[in-house]
Amino acid sequence: MEFFFDLTVNGLLVGLMYALVAVGFVLIYKATSVINFAQGDLVMFAAYGAAVMLGLGWMPLWAVIPVLATGMVALGFVLERGILRPLIGQPVISVIMVTIGLAFVLQGLAAILWKAGTRELPLPVRVEPYVVGGVFISPINVVAAVTAILSLVAFGLFFTRSRFGIAMRAVADDQQASMTVGINVRRVFALSWAIAGIAAAAGGLIWGNMLGVDTFLALVGLKVFPVVILGGLDSILGAIVGGLIVGLVESIAAGYLDPYVGGGTKDFVPYVLMILVLFVRPHGFFGREIIERV
Amino acid sequence: MINRESGVYQTTYEGDMALYTLPLARATALAAVALLVLLPLPLWSAGNEHWMSIVNTIVLSAIGAIGLNILVGYTGQISIGHGGFMAAGAYAAAILSSRYDMPFLVGVAAGGVVAMLVGTFFGIPSLRIKGLYLAIATLAAQLIIEWTINHVTWIGGGAQSTIYVQNPTILGVEFDNEFRRYYLLLPFFLLAYFGALNLVRSRVGRAFIAVRDRDIAAEIIGVDIFKYKLLAFAVSSFYAGVAGALYTYYLRIANYEQFTLIVSIQFLAMIIIGGLGSVIGSVLGAIFIKLLPIVLDLTVVGVSENVFGVPYARVADFLANFQLVVFGGLIILFLAIEPQGLARMWFNVKRYFRLWPFSY
């Protein structure tokens, strides 16, 4: 029974870390209807940036974080302006492919600029796990969970209280209508990429600390797909719930099935779950159902 | 190649409905086929098996790319699982030929059929979802197929998920070098190419295009969307399965690493750079994507050795990543500048020369 609690708690905590990456994904989809296959690579890029800056030793962590966030915001702006905007109105496949192309460019660039090999990304967080009632909890997981919950609350407030947040929801709902009421749709697009850059920076710091920084960190992006599909592509609450479900399911499946099938269940079960959910609820648990009328 | 309609009058329906309506176009098509048949001769006389093997991989990729273009370019259903469907065909052929001693043609046919069944199964979600959700569902197909091959010993053959097969033999002729294998692959390529050309101008092909352009409108004019979507998945993954099976016989080994997610993305890049919704575009794209790393390899190594005097071993690492950057950059560039790809450029050249030299 203790084994089960251990798997559950750690699964849920890892799930919140997935949710942290998924939020950036959902933001871009919500405002611009672009599915960003390069979100994992943005996370990787941010982690590299942080590791390199800390490795130089010029700045302490509290100075690195704002620099990193600014850099990622700038990158988000550049990507939106340079790559995504020319594709407005093109078929879905083109938009998907352009983000895949972007993922390749980011991967190659990171490896050329900063060489292969794993770098460490030290954060001032305790390494030894806490033991709560016989369950081992890694402190970085707790930090990640708190960050994820805080960012959920922040994004929730942003979308309901701030002018920009409401404008973004309006654009997501109907681009033409929002233009007619005076919303600058282009600025909203750029802003959503910038915010996704910040989300990537947060994800990069935490994942980079946990797994070490190399180009394989981008594979976190692959894990996010089941999360966002389960929760619904356009729902931030869905990203959190999806993250929790995927974290829980993969942790329990890996704990109980891996001995029988020889490993790898973790990467497999979330996708099976996702396919099953797609059969029953094509728009996830919280996604907006699109009704087509003639 | 350069089609001149002037002076050509069709007097029968058969003439008007033919694949190539103009005598000149028919002649160029025949000439192109003849050229393909004679292609190995100069390489053979030079004894250059390396370049022949490159041609062979292009031919194999072209078959797969044509299949993917039927699904993505003509029917508008996104698939990131093409590599997985190829793997299904490859392992089906490998299992049949290595364990049950089945002949080559049975292996290829079985590879196609197995991939078709797998592809159609994973196509079922397309009935309810489309666009981005479908892209991710097919991504799941890719990962699930890879996992299954790696973890089910009966399919993957255990160690390293590798199954060895013998050289294919037809009527006592063993296809044991690159030149012979080319003649093994060429008929399949021609079948795939002209099969696709004929498919897309038939009733079925027009239904595919209708589903792509506006599915609701297609449904209203009586196109059974579900049937045609599934059919597109079936045809496309049949092509993938045949390509995968041929690849297995060509390499004499079935290994899942030939069919990973990267391969699926490469196929998508082929049809995007070549031109969505164009059969010749798929072939041009396959040539482009397969030649790109080779050309980059030669130029980067040439520049570093001759200009900077840096030996190959020191640039090898840079080269691999540089290829990634160029590959990704080209995809972005093509989408931004020429979204209809190489096929469109080819068409523009043809159109320019259509009235040449009297263009007014």
XYZ file of C-alpha atoms in Angstrom:
654
model
C 0.000 0.000 0.000
C 2.908 2.304 0.769
C 4.255 1.613 -2.725
C 0.917 2.719 -4.155
C 0.907 5.978 -2.140
C 4.472 6.620 -3.216
C 3.544 6.200 -6.885
C 0.426 8.323 -6.513
C 2.063 11.259 -4.795
C 5.078 11.341 -7.065
C 2.939 10.819 -10.143
C 0.764 13.787 -9.221
C 3.808 15.960 -8.577
C 5.389 15.045 -11.913
C 1.997 15.661 -13.480
C 2.078 19.246 -12.263
C 5.481 19.609 -13.920
C 3.961 18.447 -17.191
C 1.176 20.934 -16.666
C 3.742 23.711 -16.375
C 4.995 22.972 -19.890
C 1.478 22.330 -21.170
C 0.310 25.790 -20.101
C 2.625 27.443 -22.629
C 1.269 25.142 -25.273
C -2.344 25.862 -24.452
C -1.754 29.615 -24.380
C -0.499 29.672 -27.942
C -3.266 27.420 -29.149
C -5.948 29.367 -27.333
C -5.077 32.734 -28.819
C -3.611 31.864 -32.214
C -4.922 28.331 -33.014
C -1.352 27.233 -33.681
C -0.211 23.954 -32.241
C 3.370 24.491 -31.253
C 5.430 21.368 -31.813
C 8.493 23.342 -30.752
C 7.326 23.992 -27.175
C 9.600 21.224 -25.890
C 12.482 22.765 -27.792
C 11.723 26.183 -26.340
C 11.920 24.574 -22.901
C 15.241 23.002 -23.878
C 16.508 26.317 -25.214
C 15.546 28.118 -22.015
C 17.226 25.453 -19.902
C 20.414 25.793 -21.947
C 20.282 29.551 -21.573
C 19.945 29.283 -17.804
C 22.667 26.639 -17.518
C 25.089 28.676 -19.632
C 24.435 31.886 -17.727
C 24.832 30.173 -14.370
C 27.881 28.307 -15.647
C 29.641 31.578 -16.485
C 29.295 32.540 -12.858
C 28.754 36.241 -13.514
C 25.272 36.391 -12.133
C 23.462 34.840 -9.204
C 20.245 32.947 -9.805
C 17.955 35.846 -8.876
C 19.535 37.912 -11.670
C 19.530 35.079 -14.182
C 15.789 34.478 -13.959
C 14.668 37.929 -15.189
C 17.329 37.921 -17.931
C 16.171 34.482 -19.042
C 12.529 35.543 -19.004
C 13.312 38.656 -21.055
C 15.307 36.601 -23.523
C 12.517 34.077 -23.955
C 9.954 36.861 -24.401
C 12.156 38.361 -27.112
C 12.523 34.957 -28.763
C 8.756 34.516 -28.645
C 8.234 37.893 -30.349
C 10.803 37.114 -33.042
C 9.324 33.709 -33.777
C 5.807 35.071 -34.014
C 6.801 37.963 -36.233
C 9.274 36.123 -38.424
C 7.808 32.676 -38.838
C 4.210 32.399 -37.759
C 2.726 35.605 -39.084
C 3.409 34.891 -42.769
C 1.412 31.700 -42.346
C -1.853 33.223 -41.137
C -4.605 31.737 -43.246
C -2.523 28.802 -44.495
C -3.735 25.210 -43.994
C -3.222 23.525 -40.620
C -0.558 21.186 -41.960
C 1.643 24.107 -43.000
C 1.434 25.642 -39.562
C 2.253 22.327 -37.910
C 5.193 21.765 -40.220
C 6.590 25.219 -39.631
C 6.736 24.598 -35.892
C 8.330 21.196 -36.544
C 10.913 22.915 -38.727
C 11.464 25.396 -35.939
C 12.012 22.511 -33.527
C 14.780 21.141 -35.762
C 16.435 24.531 -36.064
C 16.374 25.061 -32.293
C 17.779 21.566 -31.658
C 20.592 21.989 -34.145
C 21.406 25.512 -32.995
C 21.515 24.527 -29.341
C 23.898 21.674 -30.090
C 26.132 23.834 -32.304
C 26.205 26.797 -29.915
C 26.635 24.952 -26.668
C 28.097 21.591 -27.721
C 26.685 18.189 -26.860
C 27.027 16.697 -23.436
C 24.858 17.174 -20.394
C 25.179 20.350 -18.367
C 24.030 20.812 -14.816
C 21.525 23.429 -13.862
C 21.932 23.864 -10.128
C 19.054 25.487 -8.250
C 19.186 26.303 -4.544
C 16.836 23.464 -3.728
C 17.502 20.587 -1.346
C 18.521 17.376 -3.106
C 17.717 14.851 -0.362
C 14.050 13.871 -0.478
C 11.583 14.698 2.254
C 9.990 11.697 3.894
C 6.327 12.256 4.695
C 4.584 9.273 6.223
C 6.900 6.824 4.488
C 6.558 8.510 1.100
C 9.668 9.957 -0.513
C 9.103 13.393 -2.038
C 11.777 15.150 -4.037
C 11.991 18.872 -3.127
C 12.309 20.012 -6.752
C 8.982 18.329 -7.424
C 7.429 20.398 -4.672
C 8.929 23.583 -6.121
C 7.579 22.605 -9.529
C 4.150 21.885 -8.134
C 4.013 25.219 -6.350
C 5.215 27.032 -9.480
C 2.617 25.257 -11.597
C -0.218 26.071 -9.218
C 0.915 29.683 -8.873
C 1.121 30.098 -12.634
C -2.318 28.564 -13.016
C -3.721 31.111 -10.596
C -1.793 33.910 -12.290
C -3.010 32.940 -15.742
C -6.534 32.523 -14.431
C -6.499 36.052 -13.010
C -4.836 37.358 -16.153
C -7.559 35.924 -18.362
C -10.465 37.112 -16.253
C -9.237 40.439 -14.817
C -6.759 42.099 -17.160
C -7.611 43.938 -20.360
C -5.077 41.941 -22.339
C -6.320 38.648 -20.991
C -9.877 39.428 -21.963
C -8.670 40.613 -25.363
C -6.864 37.311 -25.846
C -10.018 35.381 -25.050
C -11.931 37.523 -27.480
C -9.401 36.859 -30.233
C -9.518 33.154 -29.507
C -13.276 33.260 -29.884
C -13.556 35.274 -33.092
C -10.702 37.137 -34.738
C -12.842 39.249 -37.018
C -15.258 40.318 -34.327
C -12.420 41.302 -32.020
C -10.860 43.415 -34.764
C -14.124 45.306 -35.194
C -14.215 46.230 -31.507
C -10.709 47.615 -31.749
C -8.529 44.828 -30.440
C -5.102 44.711 -32.019
C -5.102 41.067 -33.068
C -1.468 41.055 -34.127
C -0.368 42.369 -30.765
C -2.387 39.658 -29.060
C -0.674 37.009 -31.195
C 2.744 38.378 -30.347
C 1.840 38.599 -26.677
C 0.696 34.997 -26.499
C 4.027 33.829 -27.921
C 5.853 36.010 -25.434
C 3.905 34.510 -22.527
C 4.550 31.027 -23.893
C 8.244 31.974 -23.819
C 7.943 32.771 -20.115
C 6.187 29.468 -19.483
C 9.025 27.741 -21.351
C 11.546 29.549 -19.173
C 9.844 28.282 -16.014
C 9.607 24.771 -17.439
C 13.216 24.879 -18.588
C 14.543 25.849 -15.158
C 12.701 23.078 -13.396
C 13.051 20.280 -15.927
C 16.658 21.230 -16.575
C 17.405 20.966 -12.874
C 15.738 17.571 -12.636
C 17.021 15.856 -15.799
C 20.166 17.824 -16.623
C 20.408 20.037 -19.678
C 20.981 18.487 -23.087
C 19.063 18.353 -26.348
C 17.055 15.359 -25.129
C 15.250 17.738 -22.817
C 13.108 18.640 -25.829
C 11.458 15.211 -25.512
C 9.454 16.690 -22.635
C 7.477 18.305 -25.442
C 6.324 14.899 -26.668
C 4.946 14.143 -23.212
C 2.826 17.248 -23.338
C 0.647 16.083 -26.217
C -1.334 13.530 -24.217
C -1.651 16.117 -21.454
C -3.199 18.786 -23.645
C -5.393 16.376 -25.579
C -6.774 14.827 -22.389
C -7.496 18.213 -20.897
C -8.633 19.839 -24.105
C -6.341 21.923 -26.280
C -7.817 25.264 -25.328
C -8.293 24.961 -21.586
C -5.747 25.985 -18.970
C -7.607 24.131 -16.264
C -7.567 21.191 -18.669
C -3.789 21.396 -18.926
C -3.510 21.034 -15.153
C -6.047 18.219 -14.918
C -4.522 16.490 -17.946
C -1.080 16.814 -16.420
C -2.269 15.273 -13.163
C -3.967 12.387 -14.975
C -0.966 11.656 -17.196
C 1.470 11.897 -14.289
C -0.662 9.606 -12.135
C -1.373 7.035 -14.836
C 2.184 6.771 -16.083
C 3.603 6.541 -12.595
C 1.224 3.777 -11.528
C 1.531 1.925 -14.834
C 5.316 2.108 -14.705
C 5.344 0.918 -11.082
C 3.134 -2.104 -11.640
C 3.675 -3.048 -15.308
C 7.348 -2.343 -15.964
C 8.556 -5.534 -14.241
C 6.422 -7.607 -16.630
C 7.033 -5.899 -19.982
C 10.600 -4.789 -19.437
C 10.392 -1.029 -19.123
C 9.175 1.781 -21.306
C 5.566 1.732 -20.095
C 5.892 5.358 -19.045
C 6.193 6.580 -22.616
C 3.462 4.330 -23.930
C 0.517 4.330 -21.556
C -0.288 8.078 -21.797
C -0.653 7.764 -25.551
C -2.930 4.736 -25.326
C -5.051 6.602 -22.809
C -5.111 9.579 -25.158
C -6.294 7.501 -28.136
C -9.072 5.996 -25.997
C -10.171 9.428 -24.818
C -10.132 10.700 -28.400
C -12.568 7.962 -29.367
C -15.025 8.945 -26.637
C -14.449 12.664 -26.099
C -12.772 14.139 -29.162
C -12.231 17.504 -27.506
C -10.834 16.313 -24.227
C -12.371 16.866 -20.795
C -12.439 20.657 -20.815
C -11.939 21.537 -24.466
C -14.518 23.644 -26.258
C -16.611 21.519 -28.551
C -16.711 22.979 -32.025
C -20.118 22.677 -33.593
C -20.125 23.076 -37.340
C -23.196 24.447 -38.993
C -23.852 25.114 -42.599
C 7.470 18.119 -70.657
C 6.648 21.316 -72.459
C 3.083 20.747 -73.477
C 1.760 22.494 -76.554
C -1.958 22.119 -76.952
C -2.189 23.889 -80.256
C -3.406 21.734 -83.129
C -4.504 18.872 -80.883
C -8.223 18.109 -81.190
C -9.780 15.275 -79.261
C -12.443 13.432 -81.214
C -13.225 10.601 -78.795
C -14.081 10.514 -75.117
C -11.300 7.990 -74.549
C -8.803 10.434 -76.000
C -10.068 13.243 -73.837
C -10.030 11.181 -70.646
C -6.572 9.698 -71.165
C -3.902 10.172 -68.517
C -1.842 12.204 -70.950
C -4.055 13.922 -73.500
C -1.307 15.498 -75.595
C 0.928 13.439 -77.864
C 3.951 15.381 -76.704
C 3.139 14.738 -73.044
C 2.717 11.031 -73.772
C 6.050 10.987 -75.532
C 7.795 12.758 -72.639
C 6.278 10.339 -70.135
C 7.520 7.395 -72.184
C 10.916 9.020 -72.539
C 11.081 9.598 -68.784
C 10.297 5.934 -68.112
C 12.925 4.882 -70.644
C 15.413 7.187 -68.957
C 14.636 5.635 -65.581
C 15.169 2.158 -67.034
C 18.526 3.165 -68.524
C 19.629 5.201 -65.489
C 21.905 2.538 -63.934
C 23.933 2.060 -67.121
C 26.383 4.960 -66.697
C 26.748 4.205 -62.978
C 27.223 0.520 -63.753
C 29.909 1.155 -66.316
C 31.651 3.364 -63.765
C 31.165 0.630 -61.166
C 29.720 3.204 -58.752
C 27.526 1.228 -56.379
C 27.442 4.031 -53.824
C 25.472 6.417 -56.021
C 23.251 3.576 -57.164
C 22.341 2.928 -53.528
C 21.440 6.603 -53.132
C 19.166 6.369 -56.168
C 17.592 3.268 -54.645
C 16.799 4.967 -51.360
C 15.282 7.863 -53.298
C 13.062 5.446 -55.224
C 11.930 3.838 -51.955
C 11.226 7.171 -50.312
C 9.315 8.353 -53.349
C 6.893 5.432 -53.021
C 6.271 6.320 -49.377
C 5.976 10.022 -50.137
C 3.398 9.457 -52.886
C 1.353 7.459 -50.383
C 1.538 10.194 -47.773
C 0.615 12.841 -50.314
C -2.591 10.967 -51.163
C -3.590 11.254 -47.515
C -2.248 14.684 -46.600
C -2.101 16.531 -49.897
C -5.236 15.200 -51.572
C -7.529 14.306 -48.666
C -6.305 16.897 -46.183
C -5.915 14.452 -43.269
C -2.724 15.010 -41.338
C -0.617 11.999 -40.469
C 2.548 12.034 -38.386
C 2.474 8.238 -38.237
C 3.687 7.359 -41.704
C 6.956 5.894 -40.417
C 4.981 3.690 -38.045
C 2.818 2.354 -40.862
C 5.963 1.647 -42.877
C 7.340 -0.243 -39.905
C 4.189 -2.381 -39.776
C 4.697 -3.361 -43.409
C 8.409 -3.898 -42.950
C 8.030 -6.259 -39.992
C 5.138 -8.144 -41.607
C 7.307 -8.839 -44.650
C 10.326 -9.710 -42.529
C 8.388 -12.155 -40.344
C 6.790 -13.874 -43.337
C 9.996 -14.264 -45.277
C 12.335 -15.186 -42.452
C 10.081 -17.492 -40.433
C 7.648 -18.881 -42.982
C 9.894 -18.831 -46.076
C 7.361 -16.889 -48.097
C 8.505 -15.570 -51.490
C 9.297 -11.922 -52.095
C 6.057 -10.878 -53.762
C 3.925 -12.446 -51.029
C 6.011 -10.575 -48.455
C 5.527 -7.239 -50.187
C 1.790 -7.782 -50.645
C 1.403 -8.868 -47.022
C 3.420 -5.856 -45.870
C 1.040 -3.580 -47.760
C -2.077 -5.282 -46.404
C -0.900 -5.369 -42.779
C 0.092 -1.705 -42.895
C -3.259 -0.926 -44.499
C -5.132 -2.596 -41.629
C -3.034 -0.830 -38.994
C -3.339 2.512 -40.771
C -7.086 2.201 -41.167
C -7.448 1.387 -37.494
C -5.539 4.485 -36.477
C -7.525 6.422 -39.060
C -10.769 5.757 -37.217
C -10.398 8.796 -34.919
C -10.368 10.938 -38.073
C -14.093 10.323 -38.268
C -14.656 12.514 -35.268
C -11.634 14.749 -35.087
C -9.631 16.716 -37.560
C -6.769 19.123 -37.910
C -4.579 19.428 -34.882
C -6.255 16.741 -32.816
C -5.822 14.274 -35.672
C -2.156 15.188 -36.012
C -1.606 14.254 -32.396
C -3.663 11.066 -32.705
C -1.440 9.886 -35.556
C 1.600 10.878 -33.535
C 0.258 8.503 -30.895
C -0.026 5.806 -33.570
C 3.631 6.284 -34.407
C 4.743 5.967 -30.790
C 2.437 3.026 -30.028
C 3.686 1.090 -33.072
C 7.313 1.755 -32.148
C 6.691 0.620 -28.576
C 4.887 -2.538 -29.684
C 7.723 -3.543 -32.022
C 10.234 -2.987 -29.255
C 8.359 -4.807 -26.526
C 6.501 -7.666 -28.192
C 9.144 -10.264 -28.927
C 7.079 -12.142 -31.490
C 6.869 -9.042 -33.672
C 10.198 -7.408 -32.992
C 12.286 -10.588 -32.997
C 13.858 -9.893 -29.600
C 17.363 -8.450 -29.487
C 17.522 -4.878 -30.859
C 14.177 -5.528 -32.570
C 16.017 -6.686 -35.668
C 14.983 -9.378 -38.138
C 17.305 -10.486 -40.918
C 15.963 -11.590 -44.296
C 17.535 -13.166 -47.361
C 18.149 -11.463 -50.674
C 14.913 -11.490 -52.640
C 14.753 -13.955 -55.501
C 12.330 -13.965 -58.420
C 12.330 -16.918 -60.859
C 15.806 -17.937 -59.793
C 17.303 -14.454 -60.202
C 18.840 -13.260 -56.954
C 18.861 -9.491 -56.436
C 22.214 -9.279 -54.750
C 23.728 -5.955 -55.806
C 22.567 -2.355 -55.997
C 22.030 -2.404 -59.766
C 19.845 -5.491 -59.669
C 17.929 -4.150 -56.686
C 17.179 -1.014 -58.659
C 15.358 -3.110 -61.243
C 13.547 -4.813 -58.398
C 12.310 -1.485 -57.020
C 11.627 0.378 -60.264
C 8.471 -1.534 -61.270
C 6.974 -0.836 -57.845
C 7.798 2.832 -58.171
C 6.211 3.065 -61.633
C 3.125 1.229 -60.371
C 2.903 3.583 -57.399
C 3.405 6.681 -59.525
C 0.950 5.921 -62.311
C -1.430 4.272 -59.858
C -1.568 7.500 -57.849
C -1.956 9.648 -60.973
C -4.892 7.533 -62.034
C -6.402 7.411 -58.574
C -6.502 11.152 -58.064
C -8.323 11.849 -61.327
C -10.924 9.152 -60.722
C -14.216 9.418 -58.846
C -12.432 8.393 -55.661
C -9.707 10.996 -56.110
C -12.236 13.750 -56.728
C -14.041 12.691 -53.571
C -10.743 12.947 -51.666
C -10.216 16.468 -52.963
C -13.773 17.443 -52.083
C -13.258 16.211 -48.517
C -10.053 18.229 -48.322
C -11.467 21.465 -49.676
C -14.624 21.574 -47.614
C -15.813 18.484 -45.849
C -19.280 19.727 -44.986
C -19.963 20.797 -48.567
C -18.672 17.432 -49.763
C -21.072 15.638 -47.451
C -23.982 17.678 -48.743
C -23.282 16.817 -52.365
C -23.309 13.158 -51.413
C -19.714 12.236 -50.664
C -19.613 9.743 -47.818
C -16.932 11.501 -45.765
C -16.264 8.679 -43.331
C -15.823 6.150 -46.117
C -13.441 8.310 -48.093
C -11.401 9.416 -45.112
C -10.872 5.802 -44.108
C -10.173 4.893 -47.723
C -7.522 7.580 -47.891
C -5.912 6.216 -44.733
C -6.080 2.695 -46.205
C -4.527 3.638 -49.559
C -1.883 5.795 -47.970
C -0.813 3.214 -45.427
C -0.871 0.500 -48.113
C 1.706 2.549 -49.989
C 3.627 2.978 -46.750
C 3.504 -0.760 -46.069
C 4.767 -1.628 -49.546
C 7.551 0.915 -49.197
C 8.437 -0.472 -45.758
C 8.449 -4.069 -47.013
C 10.608 -3.130 -50.000
C 12.949 -1.303 -47.661
C 13.303 -4.451 -45.582
C 14.161 -6.565 -48.627
C 16.459 -3.855 -49.865
C 18.450 -3.621 -46.626
C 17.963 -7.343 -45.859
C 17.098 -6.299 -42.332
C 14.015 -4.998 -40.578
C 14.881 -2.537 -37.853
C 12.553 -0.083 -36.178
C 15.203 2.624 -36.242
C 14.533 3.076 -39.944
C 10.963 4.080 -39.148
C 11.084 6.444 -36.195
C 9.212 9.688 -35.638
C 11.996 11.579 -37.426
C 11.327 9.490 -40.527
C 7.633 10.359 -40.410
C 8.570 14.015 -40.209
C 10.997 13.625 -43.095
C 8.181 12.250 -45.208
C 6.014 15.221 -44.301
C 8.900 17.496 -45.241
C 9.190 15.716 -48.587
C 5.601 16.372 -49.560
C 5.640 19.935 -48.230
C 8.823 20.872 -50.055
C 7.730 18.864 -53.090
C 4.209 20.219 -53.142
C 1.037 19.167 -51.356
C -1.476 17.564 -53.659
C 0.933 16.752 -56.447
C 2.214 13.310 -57.394
C 5.284 14.575 -59.208
C 5.858 16.896 -56.253
C 6.176 13.901 -53.919
C 8.906 12.491 -56.127
C 10.731 15.826 -56.401
C 10.477 16.230 -52.624
C 11.879 12.752 -52.024
C 14.822 13.530 -54.300
C 15.386 16.861 -52.557
C 15.238 15.576 -48.978
C 17.376 12.517 -49.692
C 20.032 14.454 -51.591
C 20.169 17.356 -49.137
C 22.286 15.663 -46.422
C 24.598 14.194 -49.042
C 25.194 17.528 -50.739
C 25.648 19.266 -47.378
C 28.063 16.556 -46.354
C 30.167 17.027 -49.454
C 30.204 20.827 -49.324
C 30.836 21.230 -45.585
C 33.602 18.639 -45.600
C 35.043 20.102 -48.787
C 35.050 23.632 -47.394
C 36.469 22.657 -44.008
C 39.233 20.466 -45.443
C 40.310 22.612 -48.350
C 39.644 26.128 -47.090
C 40.243 25.867 -43.365
C 42.334 22.722 -43.319
C 40.184 21.106 -40.626
C 39.992 17.284 -40.881
C 36.639 15.552 -41.278
C 36.633 14.028 -37.807
C 36.461 17.448 -36.192
C 33.509 18.698 -38.210
C 31.453 15.480 -38.032
C 29.625 16.622 -34.913
C 28.960 20.090 -36.268
C 27.803 18.602 -39.542
C 25.058 16.508 -37.971
C 23.618 19.530 -36.193
C 24.122 21.810 -39.165
C 22.031 19.381 -41.197
C 19.249 19.686 -38.613
C 19.339 23.468 -38.854
C 19.320 23.468 -42.656
C 16.557 20.861 -42.768
C 14.355 22.824 -40.380
C 15.248 26.117 -41.999
C 14.333 24.834 -45.456
C 10.936 23.657 -44.245
C 10.266 27.106 -42.795
C 11.595 28.859 -45.904
C 9.536 26.808 -48.324
C 6.365 27.338 -46.312
C 6.952 31.070 -46.200
C 8.046 31.620 -49.799
C 6.597 28.852 -51.946
C 3.902 27.003 -49.989
C 3.074 24.906 -53.024
C 6.592 23.616 -53.248
C 8.807 22.354 -56.017
C 5.815 21.134 -58.031
C 4.636 24.732 -58.341
C 8.067 25.873 -59.496
C 8.097 23.084 -62.064
C 4.651 24.155 -63.229
C 5.804 27.772 -63.557
C 8.716 26.705 -65.738
C 6.389 24.663 -67.887
C 3.937 27.534 -68.207
C 6.690 29.918 -69.214
C 7.844 27.661 -72.010
C 4.324 26.830 -73.146
C 4.089 29.829 -75.456
C 7.806 30.383 -75.756
C 9.241 32.112 -77.763
C 6.007 33.957 -78.647
C 4.630 34.681 -75.215
C 2.215 37.385 -76.316
